[in-house]
Coordinates of C-alpha atoms and ligand atoms in Angstrom, one line a residue:
X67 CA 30.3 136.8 88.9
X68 CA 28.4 134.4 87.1
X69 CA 29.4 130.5 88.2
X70 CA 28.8 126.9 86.0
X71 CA 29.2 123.6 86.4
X72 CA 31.3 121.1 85.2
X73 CA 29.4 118.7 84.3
X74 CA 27.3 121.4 82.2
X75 CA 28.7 124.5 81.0
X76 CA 24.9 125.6 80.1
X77 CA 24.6 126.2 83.8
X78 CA 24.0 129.7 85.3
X79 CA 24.1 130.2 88.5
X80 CA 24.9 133.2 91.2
X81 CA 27.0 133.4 94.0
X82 CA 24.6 132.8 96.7
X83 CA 23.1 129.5 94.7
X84 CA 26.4 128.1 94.5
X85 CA 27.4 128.5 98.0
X86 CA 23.9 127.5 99.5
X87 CA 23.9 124.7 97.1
X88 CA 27.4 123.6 97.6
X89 CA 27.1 120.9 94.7
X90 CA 24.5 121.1 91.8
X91 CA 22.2 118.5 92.7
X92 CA 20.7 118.3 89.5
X93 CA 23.6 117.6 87.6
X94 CA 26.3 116.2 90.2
X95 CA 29.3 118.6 89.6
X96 CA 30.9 121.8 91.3
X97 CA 30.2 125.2 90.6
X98 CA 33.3 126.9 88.6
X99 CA 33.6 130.7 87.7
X100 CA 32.5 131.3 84.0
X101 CA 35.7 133.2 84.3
X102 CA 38.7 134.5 86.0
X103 CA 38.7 137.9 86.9
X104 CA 42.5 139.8 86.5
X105 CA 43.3 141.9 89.7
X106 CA 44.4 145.2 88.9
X107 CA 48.6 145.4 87.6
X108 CA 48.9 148.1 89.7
X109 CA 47.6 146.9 93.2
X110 CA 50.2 143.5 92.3
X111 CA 53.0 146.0 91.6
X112 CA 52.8 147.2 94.9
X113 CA 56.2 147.2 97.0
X114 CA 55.3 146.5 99.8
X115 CA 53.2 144.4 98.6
X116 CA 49.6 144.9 100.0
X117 CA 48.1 143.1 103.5
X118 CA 46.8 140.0 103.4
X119 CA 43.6 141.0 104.2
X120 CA 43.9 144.0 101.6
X121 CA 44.6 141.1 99.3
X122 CA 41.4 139.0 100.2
X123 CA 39.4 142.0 99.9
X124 CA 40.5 143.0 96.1
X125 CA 40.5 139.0 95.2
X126 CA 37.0 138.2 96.9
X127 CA 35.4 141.1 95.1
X128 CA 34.8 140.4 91.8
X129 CA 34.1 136.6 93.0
X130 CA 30.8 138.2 94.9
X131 CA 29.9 140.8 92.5
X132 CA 27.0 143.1 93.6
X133 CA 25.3 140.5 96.2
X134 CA 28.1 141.3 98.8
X135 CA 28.2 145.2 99.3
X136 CA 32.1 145.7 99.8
X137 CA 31.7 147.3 103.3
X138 CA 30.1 144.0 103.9
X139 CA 33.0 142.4 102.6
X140 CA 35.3 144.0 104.4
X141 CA 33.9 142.9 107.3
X142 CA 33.4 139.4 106.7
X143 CA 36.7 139.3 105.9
X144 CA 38.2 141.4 109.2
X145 CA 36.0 138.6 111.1
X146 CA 37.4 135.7 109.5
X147 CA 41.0 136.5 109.4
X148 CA 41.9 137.9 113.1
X149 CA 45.4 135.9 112.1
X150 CA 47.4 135.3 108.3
X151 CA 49.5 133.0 106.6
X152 CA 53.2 133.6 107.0
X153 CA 56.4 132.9 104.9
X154 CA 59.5 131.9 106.3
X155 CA 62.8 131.3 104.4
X156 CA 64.4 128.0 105.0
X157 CA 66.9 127.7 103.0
X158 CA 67.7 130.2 100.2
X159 CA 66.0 129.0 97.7
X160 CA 63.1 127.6 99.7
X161 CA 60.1 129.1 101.9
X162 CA 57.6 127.3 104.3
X163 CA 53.9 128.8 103.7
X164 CA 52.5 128.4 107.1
X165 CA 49.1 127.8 106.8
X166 CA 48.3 126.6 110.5
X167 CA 48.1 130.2 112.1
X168 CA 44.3 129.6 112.3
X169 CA 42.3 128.6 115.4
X170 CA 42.7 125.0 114.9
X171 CA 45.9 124.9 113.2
X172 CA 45.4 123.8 110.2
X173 CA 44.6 125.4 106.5
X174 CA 41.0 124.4 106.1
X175 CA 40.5 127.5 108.6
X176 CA 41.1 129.7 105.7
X177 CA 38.0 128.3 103.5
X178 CA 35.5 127.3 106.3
X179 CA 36.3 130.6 108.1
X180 CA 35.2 132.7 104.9
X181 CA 32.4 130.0 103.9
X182 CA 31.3 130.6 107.2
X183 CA 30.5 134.3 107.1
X184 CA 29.3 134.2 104.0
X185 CA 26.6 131.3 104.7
X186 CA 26.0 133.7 107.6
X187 CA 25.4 136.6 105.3
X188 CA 23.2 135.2 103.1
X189 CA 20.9 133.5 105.6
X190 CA 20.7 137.1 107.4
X191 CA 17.0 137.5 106.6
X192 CA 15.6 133.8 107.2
X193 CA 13.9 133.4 110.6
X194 CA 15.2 129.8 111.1
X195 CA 18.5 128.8 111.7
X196 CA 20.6 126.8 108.6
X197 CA 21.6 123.3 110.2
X198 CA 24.8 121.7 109.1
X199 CA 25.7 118.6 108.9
X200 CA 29.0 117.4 108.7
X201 CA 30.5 113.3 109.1
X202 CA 34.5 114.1 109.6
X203 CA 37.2 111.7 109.6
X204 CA 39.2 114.5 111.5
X205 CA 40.1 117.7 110.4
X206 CA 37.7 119.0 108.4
X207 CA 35.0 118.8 111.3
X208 CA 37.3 121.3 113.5
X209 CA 38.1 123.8 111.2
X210 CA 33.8 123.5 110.2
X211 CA 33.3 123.8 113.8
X212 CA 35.3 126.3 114.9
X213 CA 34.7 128.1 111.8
X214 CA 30.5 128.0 112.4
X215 CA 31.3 128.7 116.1
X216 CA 28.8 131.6 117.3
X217 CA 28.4 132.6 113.7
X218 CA 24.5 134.0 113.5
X219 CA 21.8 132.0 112.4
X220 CA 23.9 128.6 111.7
X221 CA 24.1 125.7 113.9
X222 CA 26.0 123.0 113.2
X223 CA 26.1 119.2 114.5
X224 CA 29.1 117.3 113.6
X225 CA 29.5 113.3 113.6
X226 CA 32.6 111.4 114.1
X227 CA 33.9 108.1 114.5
X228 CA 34.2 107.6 118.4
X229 CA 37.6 106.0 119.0
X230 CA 39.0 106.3 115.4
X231 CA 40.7 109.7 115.4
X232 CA 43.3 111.0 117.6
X233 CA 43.0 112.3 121.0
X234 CA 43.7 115.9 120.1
X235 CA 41.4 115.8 117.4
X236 CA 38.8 114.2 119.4
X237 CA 39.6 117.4 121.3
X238 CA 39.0 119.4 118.9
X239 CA 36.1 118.4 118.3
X240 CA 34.4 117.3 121.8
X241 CA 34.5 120.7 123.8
X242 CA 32.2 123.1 121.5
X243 CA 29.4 124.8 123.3
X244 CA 26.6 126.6 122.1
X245 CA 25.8 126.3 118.3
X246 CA 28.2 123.8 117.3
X247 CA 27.7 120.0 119.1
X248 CA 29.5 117.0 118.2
X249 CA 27.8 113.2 118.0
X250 CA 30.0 110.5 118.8
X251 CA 28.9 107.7 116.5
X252 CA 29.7 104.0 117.8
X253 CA 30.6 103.2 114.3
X254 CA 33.0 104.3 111.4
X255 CA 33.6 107.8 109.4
X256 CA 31.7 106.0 106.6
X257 CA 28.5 105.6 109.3
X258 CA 28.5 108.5 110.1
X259 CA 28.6 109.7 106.2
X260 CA 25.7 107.2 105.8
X261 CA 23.7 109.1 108.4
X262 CA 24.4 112.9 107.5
X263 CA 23.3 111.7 103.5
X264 CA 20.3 109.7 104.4
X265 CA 19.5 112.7 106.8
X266 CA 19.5 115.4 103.1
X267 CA 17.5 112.9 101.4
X268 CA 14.8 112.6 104.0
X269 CA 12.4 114.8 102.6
X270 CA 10.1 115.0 105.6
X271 CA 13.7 115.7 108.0
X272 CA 13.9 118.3 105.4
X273 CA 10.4 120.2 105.0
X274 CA 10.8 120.3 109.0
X275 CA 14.2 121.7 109.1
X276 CA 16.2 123.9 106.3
X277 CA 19.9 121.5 106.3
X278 CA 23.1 122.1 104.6
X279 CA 26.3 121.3 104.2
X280 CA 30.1 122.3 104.9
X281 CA 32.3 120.3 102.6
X282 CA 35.0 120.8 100.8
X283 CA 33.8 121.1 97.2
X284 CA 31.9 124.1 98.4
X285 CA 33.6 127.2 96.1
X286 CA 33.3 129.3 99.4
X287 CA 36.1 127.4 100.6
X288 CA 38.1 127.3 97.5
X289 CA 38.5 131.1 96.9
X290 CA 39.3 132.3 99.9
X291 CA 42.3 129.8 99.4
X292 CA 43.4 132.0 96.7
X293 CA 44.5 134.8 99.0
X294 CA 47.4 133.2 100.3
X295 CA 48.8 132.3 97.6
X296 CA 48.4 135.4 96.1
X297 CA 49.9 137.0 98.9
X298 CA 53.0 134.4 99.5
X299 CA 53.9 135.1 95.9
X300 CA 54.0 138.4 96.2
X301 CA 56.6 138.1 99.3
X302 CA 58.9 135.8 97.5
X303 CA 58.9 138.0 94.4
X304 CA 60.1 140.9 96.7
X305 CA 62.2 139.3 99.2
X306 CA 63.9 136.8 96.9
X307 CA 66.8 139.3 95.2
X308 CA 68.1 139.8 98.7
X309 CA 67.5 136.3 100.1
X310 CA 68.9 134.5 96.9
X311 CA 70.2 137.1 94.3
X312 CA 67.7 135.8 92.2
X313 CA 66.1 139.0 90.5
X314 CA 63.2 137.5 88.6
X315 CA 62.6 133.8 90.0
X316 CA 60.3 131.5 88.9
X317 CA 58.0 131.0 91.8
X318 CA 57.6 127.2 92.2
X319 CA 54.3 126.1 94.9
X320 CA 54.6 122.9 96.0
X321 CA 51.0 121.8 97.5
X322 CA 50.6 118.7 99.4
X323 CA 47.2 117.8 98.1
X324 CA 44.3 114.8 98.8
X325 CA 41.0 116.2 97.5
X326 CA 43.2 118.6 95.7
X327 CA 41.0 121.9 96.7
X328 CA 43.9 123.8 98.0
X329 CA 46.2 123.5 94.6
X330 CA 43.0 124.7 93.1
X331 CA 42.8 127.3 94.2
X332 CA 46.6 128.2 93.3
X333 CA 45.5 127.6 89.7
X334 CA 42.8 130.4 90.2
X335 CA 45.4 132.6 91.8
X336 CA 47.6 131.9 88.9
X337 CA 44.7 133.1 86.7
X338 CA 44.0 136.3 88.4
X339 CA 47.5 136.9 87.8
X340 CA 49.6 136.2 90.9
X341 CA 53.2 136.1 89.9
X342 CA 53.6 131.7 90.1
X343 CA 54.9 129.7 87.6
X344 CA 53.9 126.4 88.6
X345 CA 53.1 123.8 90.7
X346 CA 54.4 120.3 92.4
X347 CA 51.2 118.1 93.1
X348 CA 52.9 116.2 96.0
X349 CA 51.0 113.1 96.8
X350 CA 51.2 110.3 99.1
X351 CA 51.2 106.7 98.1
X352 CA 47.3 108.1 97.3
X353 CA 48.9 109.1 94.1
X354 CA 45.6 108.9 91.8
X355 CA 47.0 112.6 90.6
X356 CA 50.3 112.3 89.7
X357 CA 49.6 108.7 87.7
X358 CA 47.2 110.8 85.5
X359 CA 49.4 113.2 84.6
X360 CA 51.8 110.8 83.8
X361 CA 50.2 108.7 81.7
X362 CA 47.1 110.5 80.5
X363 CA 44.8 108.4 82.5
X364 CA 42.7 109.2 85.0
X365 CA 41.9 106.0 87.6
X366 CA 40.4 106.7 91.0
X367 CA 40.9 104.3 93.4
X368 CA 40.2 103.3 96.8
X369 CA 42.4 105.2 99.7
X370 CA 45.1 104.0 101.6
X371 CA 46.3 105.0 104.9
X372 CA 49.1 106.8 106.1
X373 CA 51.2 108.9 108.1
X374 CA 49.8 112.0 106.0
X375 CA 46.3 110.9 106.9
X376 CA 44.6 114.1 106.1
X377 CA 45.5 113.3 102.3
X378 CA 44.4 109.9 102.5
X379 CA 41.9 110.1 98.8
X380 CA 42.1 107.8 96.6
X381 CA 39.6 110.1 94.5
X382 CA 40.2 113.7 94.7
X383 CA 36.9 115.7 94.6
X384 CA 38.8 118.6 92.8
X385 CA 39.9 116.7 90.0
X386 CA 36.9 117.4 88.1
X387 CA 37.4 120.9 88.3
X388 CA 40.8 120.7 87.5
X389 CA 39.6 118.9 84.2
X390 CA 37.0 121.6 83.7
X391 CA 39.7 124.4 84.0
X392 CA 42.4 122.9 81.7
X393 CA 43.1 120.2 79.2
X394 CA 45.7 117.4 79.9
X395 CA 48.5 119.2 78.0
X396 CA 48.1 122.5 79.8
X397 CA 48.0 120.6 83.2
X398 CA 51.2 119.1 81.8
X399 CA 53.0 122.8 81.2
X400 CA 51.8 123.7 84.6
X401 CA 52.1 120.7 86.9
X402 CA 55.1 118.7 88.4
X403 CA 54.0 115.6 90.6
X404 CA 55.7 113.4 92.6
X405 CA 54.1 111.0 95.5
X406 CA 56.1 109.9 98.5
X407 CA 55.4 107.0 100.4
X408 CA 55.5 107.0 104.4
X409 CA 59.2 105.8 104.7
X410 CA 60.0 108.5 102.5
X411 CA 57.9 111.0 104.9
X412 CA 60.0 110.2 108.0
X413 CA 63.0 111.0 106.4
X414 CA 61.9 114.4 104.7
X415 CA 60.4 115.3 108.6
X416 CA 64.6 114.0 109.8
X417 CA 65.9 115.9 107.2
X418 CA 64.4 118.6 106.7
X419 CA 64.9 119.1 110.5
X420 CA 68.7 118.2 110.6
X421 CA 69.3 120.6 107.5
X422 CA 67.1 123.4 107.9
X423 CA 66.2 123.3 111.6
X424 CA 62.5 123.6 110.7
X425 CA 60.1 120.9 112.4
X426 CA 57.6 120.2 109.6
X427 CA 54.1 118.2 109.6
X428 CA 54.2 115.2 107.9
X429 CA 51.7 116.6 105.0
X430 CA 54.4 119.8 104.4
X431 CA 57.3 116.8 104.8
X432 CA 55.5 115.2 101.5
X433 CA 56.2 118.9 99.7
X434 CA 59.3 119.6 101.1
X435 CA 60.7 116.5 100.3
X436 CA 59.3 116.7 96.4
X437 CA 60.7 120.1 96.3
X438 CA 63.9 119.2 98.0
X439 CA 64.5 116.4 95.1
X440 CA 63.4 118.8 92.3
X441 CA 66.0 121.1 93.4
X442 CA 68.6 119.1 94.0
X443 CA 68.8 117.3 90.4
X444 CA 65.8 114.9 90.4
X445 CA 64.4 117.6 87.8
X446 CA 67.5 117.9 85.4
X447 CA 67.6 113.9 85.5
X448 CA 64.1 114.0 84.5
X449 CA 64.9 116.4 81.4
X450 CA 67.9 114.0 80.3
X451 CA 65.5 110.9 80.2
X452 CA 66.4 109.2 83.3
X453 CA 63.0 108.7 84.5
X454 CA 62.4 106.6 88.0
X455 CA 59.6 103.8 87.8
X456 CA 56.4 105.1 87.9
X457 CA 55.6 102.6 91.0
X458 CA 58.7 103.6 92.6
X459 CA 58.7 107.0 94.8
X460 CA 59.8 109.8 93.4
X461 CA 59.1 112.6 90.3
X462 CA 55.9 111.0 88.1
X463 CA 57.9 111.4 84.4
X464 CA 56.4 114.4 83.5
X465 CA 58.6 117.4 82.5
X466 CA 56.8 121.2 83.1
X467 CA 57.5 123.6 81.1
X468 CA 59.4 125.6 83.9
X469 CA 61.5 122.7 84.3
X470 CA 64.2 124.9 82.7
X471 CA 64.1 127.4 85.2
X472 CA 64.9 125.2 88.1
X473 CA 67.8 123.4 86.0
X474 CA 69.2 127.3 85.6
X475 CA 68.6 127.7 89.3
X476 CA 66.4 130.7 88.2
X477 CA 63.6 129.0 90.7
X478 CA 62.5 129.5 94.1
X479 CA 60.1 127.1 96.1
X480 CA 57.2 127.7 98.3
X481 CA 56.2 124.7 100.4
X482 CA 52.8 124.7 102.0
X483 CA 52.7 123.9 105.6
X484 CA 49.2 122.7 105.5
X485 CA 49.2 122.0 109.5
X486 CA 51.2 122.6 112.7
X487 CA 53.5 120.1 113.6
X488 CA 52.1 119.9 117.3
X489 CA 49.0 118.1 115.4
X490 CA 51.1 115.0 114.6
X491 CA 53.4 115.5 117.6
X492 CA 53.8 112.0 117.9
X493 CA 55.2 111.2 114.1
X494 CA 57.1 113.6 114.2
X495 CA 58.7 112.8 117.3
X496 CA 59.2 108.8 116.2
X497 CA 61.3 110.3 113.3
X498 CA 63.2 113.7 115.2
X499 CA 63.5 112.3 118.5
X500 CA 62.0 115.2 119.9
X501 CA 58.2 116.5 120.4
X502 CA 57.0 120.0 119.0
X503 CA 55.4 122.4 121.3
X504 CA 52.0 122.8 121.4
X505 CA 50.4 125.7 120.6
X506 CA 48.3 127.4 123.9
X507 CA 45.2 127.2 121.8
X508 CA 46.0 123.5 121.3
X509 CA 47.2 123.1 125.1
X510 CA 43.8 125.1 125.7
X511 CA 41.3 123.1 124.1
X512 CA 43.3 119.9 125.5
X513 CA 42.1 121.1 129.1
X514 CA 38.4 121.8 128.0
X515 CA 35.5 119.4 129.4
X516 CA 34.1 116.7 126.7
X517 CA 30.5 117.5 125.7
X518 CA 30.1 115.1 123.3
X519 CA 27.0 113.3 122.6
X520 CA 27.1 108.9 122.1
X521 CA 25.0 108.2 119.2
X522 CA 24.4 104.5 117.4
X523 CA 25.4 103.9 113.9
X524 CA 21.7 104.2 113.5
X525 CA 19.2 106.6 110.9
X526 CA 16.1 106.2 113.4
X527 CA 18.5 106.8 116.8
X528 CA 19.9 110.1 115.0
X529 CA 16.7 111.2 113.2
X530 CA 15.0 111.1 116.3
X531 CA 17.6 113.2 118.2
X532 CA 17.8 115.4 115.5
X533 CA 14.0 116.3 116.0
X534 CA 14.5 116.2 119.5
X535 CA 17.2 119.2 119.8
X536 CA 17.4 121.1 116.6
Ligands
PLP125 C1 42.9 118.6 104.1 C2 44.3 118.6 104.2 C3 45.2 118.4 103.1 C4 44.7 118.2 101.7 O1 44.2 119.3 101.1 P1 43.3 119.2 99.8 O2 42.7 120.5 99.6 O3 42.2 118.1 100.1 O4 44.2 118.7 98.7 C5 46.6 118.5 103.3 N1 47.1 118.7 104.6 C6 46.3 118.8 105.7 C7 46.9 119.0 107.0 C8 44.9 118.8 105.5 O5 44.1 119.0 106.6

C-alpha cells in the first residue's frame, strides 16, 4: 500500500516511513492510504463469520503490502491479540462493543498493541534500541506502556503529571519494570508535552539517541481499529434476524469520540466493505465535531473538562483526516452527531443501568445515551423539523441519509464501550449507587510496588537523565 498526506496528496510514502514517522514532518499532516483496499465478498459472506483475528489478518494485509511477509503477520497479530472485542445484546435493538478486554482495559490497547509489533518489526535489524517518548494525561500512556512492554528493541519512558490523574491510572502507569519506566513530572500534562517536544527537536539528544513517538495520529494505531468493527458488524448482521426479526438492518455505530481516531477507523472499515451504514459522532460538551457538521464550520477550540475525561479535545487530531477522506456533504450522508453534557452522562450511566442492567463507562454512557434518543424518536423529530438548539444537548440538526431506516425501525445500534467501567468506578458509583468490580488485572496492578521516577518540570533536569539512563 502506498500512503499520502493530507496536507499534500503529491506525497508518497511506504508503510514503514509512515509508521516510523508517525506525522510528516515536513509538511505537518497524517499519513492516509492512497486508497481503500475491498476485502474479498466471499470471506464477508462467511456464516460464521470469520475470527477476529482471521479478520485482522485479511484487513492488515493489503495495509502492509510486501514489507510484512504474511507469516510475519500472522504472528504479530497472534502476539498482539491474546484477547478480542466482544458484542453483547442489550436490548433488542442495541449491542455494547466491549472494547476493554485488553490488558489495561481500555480500546487504545487494540492500536498501540499492533503499533507496537510493528515498530518492533521494522526496527528488527538496527543495533540500538528505538526510545519513545510519550507525555500522557492518562490513558494513552498505559495502553503505550503496556503495549511496548518487553517488545524487542523498544524502550519506552513515559511522563505524567504527578498528582493530576487518578490513582488507578497512576497505577497503571507507576509499576512497569524493565523496558518501559514512567517520570513523575512535578508539573502539568502540558510540562510534560513541553519536555518530550523540546527533547525531538534537540538535535544533539537526537544524533546521540534514535527517539520516536507513540501517539495517536500514528496510522499503526488507526488500522488495527478497523478489525473490530469489521468484525462486530459482521455479528450483528448474523445474529440480528433472531435477536430482532430484523432480516437486513441497517447497522448504526455509535462511537464516543475525542481525537476522533477510533470513528476513523470505522470509516475505513466501511470502505473496505464492512456491512455499516453509519455512524453517531457522540461528543461531550467538547463538541467541536458535531457543531461542524451542523453548520458547515469547522472551529477548534480549547478543551473542557468532564466526567468523560478521556474525550476531553477541543481539537480532534483526526479531523483532518476525516476532511481528507470525504467532503462535508458525504460526512453529512454518513454521520449523525449529538454531544451530551455531564448531567446528561449520569443519567445515561442510571438508565442505562436501571433498563438494561448493563453498567456502562461514562465515555460508552455518551453513545448509549445518543443512540438511546435516536431510537426512541429524537431522529423522526429531527426529520419533521423539530430541531433542539444547537447549544442545548441533544442531536446536532443534521439528518443522515439512513435516518429513514431508524424511523422504519429497520436499524440496529452498536455502542462502543471504549473502557471498563471499573476504570471510573467512582462516577459510576455517584450515579448507580453501587461500585463495578474490578477486573484481577486491574486489582493486580493495584497491589504492584510504585517505581516511578520524580522529575522537575525542567528540559536540563530530564535531558540530563535521559543521557544518564537510556
Ligand atoms: C481515547 C478514548 C476515547 C476517545 O477516542 P478517540 O479515538 O480519541 O476519539 C474514548 N473513550 C476512552 C475510554 C478513551 O480512552
Amino acid at each position: 500500500m502506498i500512503y499520502t498526506d493530507t496536507r499534500d496528496s503529491c506525497v508518497r510514502s511506504d508503510f514503514r516511513t509512515a509508521v516510523m514517522n508517525g506525522m510528516n514532518a515536513e509538511t505537518g499532516g497524517l499519513y492516509i492510504p492512497v486508497e481503500f483496499p475491498k476485502l474479498d465478498k466471499s470471506f464477508l459472506g462467511k456464516n460464521p463469520e470469520p475470527s477476529f483475528r482471521d479478520i485482522a489478518f485479511e484487513s492488515a494485509k493489503p495495509f502492509v503490502g510486501n514489507e510484512i511477509p504474511s507469516d510475519d503477520l500472522q504472528a504479530i497479530i497472534a502476539d498482539a491479540y491474546p484477547f478480542s472485542a466482544q458484542v453483547v445484546p442489550v436490548d433488542p435493538v442495541s449491542y455494547v462493543l466491549e472494547l476493554f478486554h485488553g490488558p489495561t482495559c481500555a480500546f487504545k490497547d487494540f492500536g498501540a498493541r499492533f503499533m507496537a509489533r510493528v515498530m518492533s518489526y521494522f526496527n528488527r535489524s538496527e543495533s540500538d534500541p528505538l526510545h519513545i517518548l510519550v507525555a500522557t494525561s492518562g490513558d494513552t500512556g498505559s495502553a503505550v506502556g503496556s503495549a511496548f512492554y518487553n517488545v524487542p528493541g523498544l524502550d519506552v519512558t513515559i511522563l505524567y503529571p504527578e498528582g493530576k490523574i487518578s490513582p488507578l491510572q497512576e497505577k497503571q502507569l507507576s509499576t512497569f519494570t524493565g523496558n518501559v519506566r514512567s517520570l513523575r513530572v512535578a508539573g502539568t500534562f502540558d510540562d510534560c508535552q513541553k519536555l518530550v517536544k523540546t527533547a525531538f527537536t534537540d538535535s544533539q539528544l537526537r544524533g546521540r539517541f534514535r527517539l520516536s513517538s507513540a501517539n495517536s495520529i500514528n496510522i499503526a494505531r488507526l488500522l488495527p481499529q478497523s478489525f473490530y468493527y469489521t468484525y462486530a458488524a459482521l455479528v450483528v448482521k448474523h445474529r440480528s434476524p433472531r435477536d430482532n426479526k430484523i432480516d437486513d438492518p441497517a447497522i448504526i455505530f455509535t462511537v464516543p469520540s475525542g481525537n476522533f481516531g477510533n470513528l476513523t477507523s470505522g470509516l475505513i472499515a466501511r470502505e473496505m466493505g464492512a456491512p455499516i451504514t453509519g455512524f453517531v459522532a457522540a461528543t461531550n460538551a467538547n463538541r467541536t465535531v458535531p457543531d461542524w457538521i451542523a453548520s458547515g464550520e469547522y472551529r477548534p477550540r480549547p478543551s473542557v473538562a468532564t466526567l468523560s475525561n478521556a474525550m476531553d479535545v477541543g481539537a480532534p487530531s483526526n479531523y483532518e483526516r476525516i476532511k481528507a477522506i470525504y467532503p462535508l456533504e458525504k460526512v453529512r450522508e454518513l454521520f449523525a452527531s449529538y454531544w451530551l453534557d455531564d448531567e446528561g452522562t449520569m443519567d445515561a450511566i442510571r438508565s442505562c443501568y436501571s433498563r438494561t442492567g448493563y453498567i456502562i463507562d461514562p465515555h460508552g454512557a455518551v453513545a448509549w445515551h445518543a443512540w438511546d434518543d435516536i431510537r426512541r424518536g429524537a431522529m423522526t423529530r429531527l426529520m419533521g423539523g423539530l430541531a433542539g438548539s444547537p447549544n442545548e444537548p441533544g442531536l446536532t440538526p443534521n439528518v443522515p441519509a439512513w435516518a429513514q431506516r431508524v424511523a422504519g425501525k429497520s436499524a440496529v445500534g452498536v455502542i462502543l464501550e471504549t473502557a471498563h467501567p471499573a476504570k471510573f468506578g467512582e462516577t459510576v458509583k455517584e450515579a448507580i449507587g453501587r461500585e463495578p468490580s474490578l477486573p484481577d488485572r486491574l486489582e493486580k496492578v493495584m497491589s504492584l510496588p510504585d517505581m516511578s521516577i520524580p522529575m522537575a518540570a525542567d528540559y536540563e533536569a530530564f535531558r540530563a537523565w535521559l543521557v544518564a539512563n537510556l
